[in-house]
Coordinates of C-alpha atoms and ligand atoms in Angstrom, one line a residue:
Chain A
X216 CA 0.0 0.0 0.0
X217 CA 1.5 3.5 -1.3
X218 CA 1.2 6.4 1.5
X219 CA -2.0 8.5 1.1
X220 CA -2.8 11.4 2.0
X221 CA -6.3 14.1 2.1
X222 CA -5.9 17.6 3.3
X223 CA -8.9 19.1 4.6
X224 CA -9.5 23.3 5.1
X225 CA -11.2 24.0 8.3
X226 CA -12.3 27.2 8.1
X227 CA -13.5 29.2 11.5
X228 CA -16.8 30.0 12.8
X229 CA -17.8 27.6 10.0
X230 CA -20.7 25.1 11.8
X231 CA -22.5 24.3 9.5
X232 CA -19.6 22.3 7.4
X233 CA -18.2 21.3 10.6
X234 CA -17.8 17.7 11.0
X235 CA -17.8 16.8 7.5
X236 CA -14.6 16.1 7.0
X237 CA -14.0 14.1 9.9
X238 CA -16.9 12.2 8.0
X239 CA -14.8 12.2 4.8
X240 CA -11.8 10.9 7.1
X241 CA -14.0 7.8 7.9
X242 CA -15.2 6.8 4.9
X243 CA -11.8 6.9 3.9
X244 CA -10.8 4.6 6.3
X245 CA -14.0 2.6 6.0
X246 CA -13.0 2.4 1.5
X247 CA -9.6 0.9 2.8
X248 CA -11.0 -2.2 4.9
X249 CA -9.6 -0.9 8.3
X250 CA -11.4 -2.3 11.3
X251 CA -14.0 -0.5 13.0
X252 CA -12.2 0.0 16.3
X253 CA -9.4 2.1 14.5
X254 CA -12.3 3.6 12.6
X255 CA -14.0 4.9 15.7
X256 CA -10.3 6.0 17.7
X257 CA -9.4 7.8 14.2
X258 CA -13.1 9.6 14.0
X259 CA -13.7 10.9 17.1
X260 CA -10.2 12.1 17.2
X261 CA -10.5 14.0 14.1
X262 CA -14.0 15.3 15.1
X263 CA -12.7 16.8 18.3
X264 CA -9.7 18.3 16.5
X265 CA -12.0 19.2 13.5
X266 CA -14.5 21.3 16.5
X267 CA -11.6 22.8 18.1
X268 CA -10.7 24.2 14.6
X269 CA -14.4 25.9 14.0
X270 CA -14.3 26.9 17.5
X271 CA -11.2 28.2 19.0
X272 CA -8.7 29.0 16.5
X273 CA -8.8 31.4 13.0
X274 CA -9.0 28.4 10.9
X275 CA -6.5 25.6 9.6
X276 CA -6.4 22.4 8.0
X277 CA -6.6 18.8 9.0
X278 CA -5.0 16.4 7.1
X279 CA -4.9 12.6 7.0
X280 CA -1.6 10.1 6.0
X281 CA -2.5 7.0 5.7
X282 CA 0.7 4.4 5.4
X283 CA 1.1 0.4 6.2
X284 CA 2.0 0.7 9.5
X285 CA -0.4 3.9 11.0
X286 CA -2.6 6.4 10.3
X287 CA -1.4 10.1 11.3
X288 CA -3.8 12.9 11.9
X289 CA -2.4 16.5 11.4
X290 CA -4.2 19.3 12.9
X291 CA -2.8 22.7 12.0
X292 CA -4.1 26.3 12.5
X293 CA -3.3 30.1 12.1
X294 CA -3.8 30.7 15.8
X295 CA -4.6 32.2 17.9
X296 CA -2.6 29.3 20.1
X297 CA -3.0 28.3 23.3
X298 CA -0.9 30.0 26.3
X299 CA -1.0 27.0 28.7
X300 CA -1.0 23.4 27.1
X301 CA -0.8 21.5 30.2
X302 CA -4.4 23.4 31.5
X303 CA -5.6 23.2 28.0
X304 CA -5.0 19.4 28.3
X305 CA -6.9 18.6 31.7
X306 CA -10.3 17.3 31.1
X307 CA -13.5 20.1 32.2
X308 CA -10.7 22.8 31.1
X309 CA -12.7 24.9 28.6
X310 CA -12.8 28.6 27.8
X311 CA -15.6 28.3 25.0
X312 CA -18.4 30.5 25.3
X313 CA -21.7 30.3 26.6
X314 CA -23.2 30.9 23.0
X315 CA -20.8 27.6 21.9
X316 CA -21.8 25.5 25.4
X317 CA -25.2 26.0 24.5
X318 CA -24.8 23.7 22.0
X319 CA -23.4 21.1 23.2
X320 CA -19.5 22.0 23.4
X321 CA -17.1 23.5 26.0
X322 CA -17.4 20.1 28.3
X323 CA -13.0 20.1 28.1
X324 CA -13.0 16.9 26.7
X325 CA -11.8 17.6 23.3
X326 CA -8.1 17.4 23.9
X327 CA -8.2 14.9 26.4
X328 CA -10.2 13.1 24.1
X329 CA -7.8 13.0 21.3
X330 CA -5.1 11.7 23.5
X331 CA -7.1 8.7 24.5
X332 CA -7.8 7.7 21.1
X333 CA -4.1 8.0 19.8
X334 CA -1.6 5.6 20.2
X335 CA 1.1 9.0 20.6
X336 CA -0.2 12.2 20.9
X337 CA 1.8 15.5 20.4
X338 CA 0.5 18.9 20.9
X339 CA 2.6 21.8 20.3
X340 CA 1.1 25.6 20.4
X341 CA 3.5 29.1 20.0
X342 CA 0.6 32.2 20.6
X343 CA -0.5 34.5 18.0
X344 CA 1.0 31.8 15.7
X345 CA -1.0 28.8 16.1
X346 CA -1.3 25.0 17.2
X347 CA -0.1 22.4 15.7
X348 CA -1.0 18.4 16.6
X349 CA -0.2 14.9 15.6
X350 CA -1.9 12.1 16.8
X351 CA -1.0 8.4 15.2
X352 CA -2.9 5.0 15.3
X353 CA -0.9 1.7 14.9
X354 CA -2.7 -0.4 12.8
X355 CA -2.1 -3.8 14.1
X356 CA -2.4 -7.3 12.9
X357 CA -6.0 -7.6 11.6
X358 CA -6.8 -3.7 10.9
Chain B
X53 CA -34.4 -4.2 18.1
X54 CA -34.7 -1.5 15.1
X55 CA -35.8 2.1 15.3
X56 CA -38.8 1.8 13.7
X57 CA -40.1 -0.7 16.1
X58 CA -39.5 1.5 19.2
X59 CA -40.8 4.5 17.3
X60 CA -44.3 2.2 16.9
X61 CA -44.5 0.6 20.5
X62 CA -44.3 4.3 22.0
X63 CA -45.7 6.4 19.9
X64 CA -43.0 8.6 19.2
X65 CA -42.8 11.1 16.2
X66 CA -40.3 10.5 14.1
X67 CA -39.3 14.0 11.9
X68 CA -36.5 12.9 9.7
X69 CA -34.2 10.8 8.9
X70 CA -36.7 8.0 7.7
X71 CA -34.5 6.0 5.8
X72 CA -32.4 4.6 9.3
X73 CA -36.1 3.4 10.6
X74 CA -34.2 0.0 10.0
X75 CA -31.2 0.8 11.7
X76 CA -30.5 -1.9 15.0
X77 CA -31.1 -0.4 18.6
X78 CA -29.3 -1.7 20.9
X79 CA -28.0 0.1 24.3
X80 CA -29.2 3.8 25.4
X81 CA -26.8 6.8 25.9
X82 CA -28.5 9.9 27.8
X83 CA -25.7 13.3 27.8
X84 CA -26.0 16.6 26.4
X85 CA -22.3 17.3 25.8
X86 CA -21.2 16.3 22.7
X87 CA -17.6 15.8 23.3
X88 CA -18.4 13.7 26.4
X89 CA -21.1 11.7 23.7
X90 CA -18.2 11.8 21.8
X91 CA -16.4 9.7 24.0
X92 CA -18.5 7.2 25.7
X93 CA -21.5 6.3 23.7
X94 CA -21.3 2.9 21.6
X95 CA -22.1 2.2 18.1
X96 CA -26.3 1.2 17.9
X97 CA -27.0 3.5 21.0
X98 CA -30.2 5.4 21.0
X99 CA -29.0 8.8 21.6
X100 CA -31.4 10.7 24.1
X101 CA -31.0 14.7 24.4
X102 CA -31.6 18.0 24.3
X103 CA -29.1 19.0 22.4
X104 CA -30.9 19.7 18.9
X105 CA -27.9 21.8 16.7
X106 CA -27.1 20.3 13.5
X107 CA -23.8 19.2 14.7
X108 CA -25.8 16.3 16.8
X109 CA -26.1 14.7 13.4
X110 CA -22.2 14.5 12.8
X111 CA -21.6 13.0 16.3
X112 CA -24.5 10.5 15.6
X113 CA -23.1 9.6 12.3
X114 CA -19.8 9.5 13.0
X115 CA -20.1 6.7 15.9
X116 CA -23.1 5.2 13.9
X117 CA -25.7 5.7 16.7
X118 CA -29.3 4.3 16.0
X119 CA -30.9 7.4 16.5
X120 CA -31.4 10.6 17.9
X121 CA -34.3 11.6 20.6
X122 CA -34.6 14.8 21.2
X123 CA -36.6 14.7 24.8
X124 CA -38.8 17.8 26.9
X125 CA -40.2 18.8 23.5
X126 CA -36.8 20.8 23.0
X127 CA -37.3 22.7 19.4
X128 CA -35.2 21.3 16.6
X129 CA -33.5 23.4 13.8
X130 CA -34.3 22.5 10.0
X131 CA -30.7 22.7 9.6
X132 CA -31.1 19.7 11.8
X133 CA -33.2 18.1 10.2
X134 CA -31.8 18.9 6.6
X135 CA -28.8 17.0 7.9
X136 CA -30.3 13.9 9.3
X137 CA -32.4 13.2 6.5
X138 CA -29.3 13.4 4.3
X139 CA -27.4 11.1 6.4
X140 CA -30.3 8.8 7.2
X141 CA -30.3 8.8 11.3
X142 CA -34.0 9.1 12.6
X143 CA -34.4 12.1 14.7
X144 CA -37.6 11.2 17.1
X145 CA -39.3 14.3 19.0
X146 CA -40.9 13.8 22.6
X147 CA -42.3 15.7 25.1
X148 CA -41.0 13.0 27.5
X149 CA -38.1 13.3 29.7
X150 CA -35.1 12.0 29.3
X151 CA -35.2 9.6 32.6
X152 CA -39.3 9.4 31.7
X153 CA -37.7 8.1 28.1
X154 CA -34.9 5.4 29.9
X155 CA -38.1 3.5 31.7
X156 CA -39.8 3.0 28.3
X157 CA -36.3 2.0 27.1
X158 CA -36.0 -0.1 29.7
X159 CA -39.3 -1.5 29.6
X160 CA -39.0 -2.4 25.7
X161 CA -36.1 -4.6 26.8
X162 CA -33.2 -2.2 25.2
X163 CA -29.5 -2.7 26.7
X164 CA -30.7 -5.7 28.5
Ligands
ATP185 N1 -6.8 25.0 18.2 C1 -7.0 25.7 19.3 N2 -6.6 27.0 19.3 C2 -6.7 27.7 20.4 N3 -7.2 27.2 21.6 C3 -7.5 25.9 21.7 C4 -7.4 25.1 20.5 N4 -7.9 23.8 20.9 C5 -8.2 23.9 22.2 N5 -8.0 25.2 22.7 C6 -8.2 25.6 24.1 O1 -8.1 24.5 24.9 C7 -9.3 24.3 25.6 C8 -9.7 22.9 25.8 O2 -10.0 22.2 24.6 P1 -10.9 21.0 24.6 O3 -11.1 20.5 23.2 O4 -10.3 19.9 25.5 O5 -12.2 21.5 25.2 P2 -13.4 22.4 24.6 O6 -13.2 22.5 23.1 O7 -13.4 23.7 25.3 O8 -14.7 21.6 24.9 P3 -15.2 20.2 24.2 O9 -14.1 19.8 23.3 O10 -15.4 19.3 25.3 O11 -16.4 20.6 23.5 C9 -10.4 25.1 24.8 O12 -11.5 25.6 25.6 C10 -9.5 26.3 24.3 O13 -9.3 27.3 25.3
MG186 MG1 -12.9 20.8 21.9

């Protein structure tokens, strides 16, 4: 299997596209006969990193590699970055609105989230520059 | 179990999405906050909530829940219901609540 890779433009503010390409992530995966367990880590990690996208920074891009050993998820945005990672990181932290809770987000999970699902997680964020992400799944024998 | 047949035993309305009527139900997941759905509600799960912004169709579809009931009478957006219909995951109205919604769940057999 050759290396492939999607790029995806998240654009801020943008709710009603959000979520669809974490849905064009899965069917991706789903196309290439990976199992649904990696399927489900892979789209709820892209979906929270896909959200935080629309709702916290100025936009960026999410992009997928798929190669024979893993799949790598690439979040990337213009800023506004986050000033401290390790809070950003504890689960309830949120700073989202009350016009964003309201529906449905800002529970801190997001990030927290992401880690769980990745088999290594790296989150890296310079302020007024942006935040940058990499999570990876190790497809094992049978995915 | 399948959506359809829950939908007919109690009488719920079911406002889009028609085409997932066939969809298996299996266990019952009751939150509000999508992230925390996100994380701990399992593929077949009817999805009960208040929460009725288009992006509950996304979270539904993306962990393949049954459905989506939308307890307390809470209003629904068309965007909403644009989106399930297009995706094919029932969305059910009731003016039940949510716990009033888990005994019929419970009652029907579901998760057990
Ligand atoms: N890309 C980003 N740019 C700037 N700040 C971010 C970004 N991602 C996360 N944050 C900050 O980190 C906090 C925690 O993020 P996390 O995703 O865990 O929770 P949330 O988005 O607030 O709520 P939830 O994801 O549960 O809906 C956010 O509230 C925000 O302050
Ligand atoms: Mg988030």
């Amino acid at each position: 299997m050759d290396n492939i890779r999607y790029d995806f433009e998240i654009e801020k503010d943008d709710f009603e596209r959000a979520g669809e390409a974490s849905s064009s992530i899965k069917k991706i995966l789903r196309q290439l006969g990976l199992n649904s367990g990696i399927i489900r880590r892979v789209a709820i990690a892209a979906y929270e990193a896909e959200m935080n996208l629309v709702i916290h920074s100025n936009g960026g891009s999410i992009v997928i590699e798929i190669d024979p050993r893993k799949v790598t998820i690439f979040a990337n945005d213009k800023g506004p970055g986050i000033k401290d990672v390790k809070l950003a990181m504890k689960e309830g932290y949120s700073t989202a609105s009350d016009r964003i809770r309201e529906m449905g987000f800002g529970a801190g999970m997001g990030l927290p989230n992401m880690k769980k699902c990745s088999d290594d997680f790296s989150i890296k964020s310079i302020l007024k520059e942006g935040t940058f992400i990499v999570m990876k799944m190790f497809l094992k024998d049978g995915d | 179990m399948t959506v359809g047949e829950i939908c007919d035993k109690l009488n719920l309305e079911v406002l889009s999405g028609e085409s997932g009527l066939e969809r298996n139900a299996n266990g019952v997941y009751i939150c509000d906050l999508l992230s925390w759905v996100m994380a701990h509600a399992q593929k077949d799960d009817v999805w009960i909530t208040i929460q009725s912004h288009s992006n509950i169709v996304a979270v539904a579809s993306l962990l393949e829940l049954s459905c989506i009931i939308i307890c307390e009478d809470a209003e629904i957006e068309d965007e909403t219901v644009r989106k399930s219909a297009i995706e094919g995951i029932p969305i059910v109205s009731s003016k039940k609540s949510a716990f009033e919604l888990a005994k019929d769940m419970v009652n029907l057999g579901l998760g057990s």
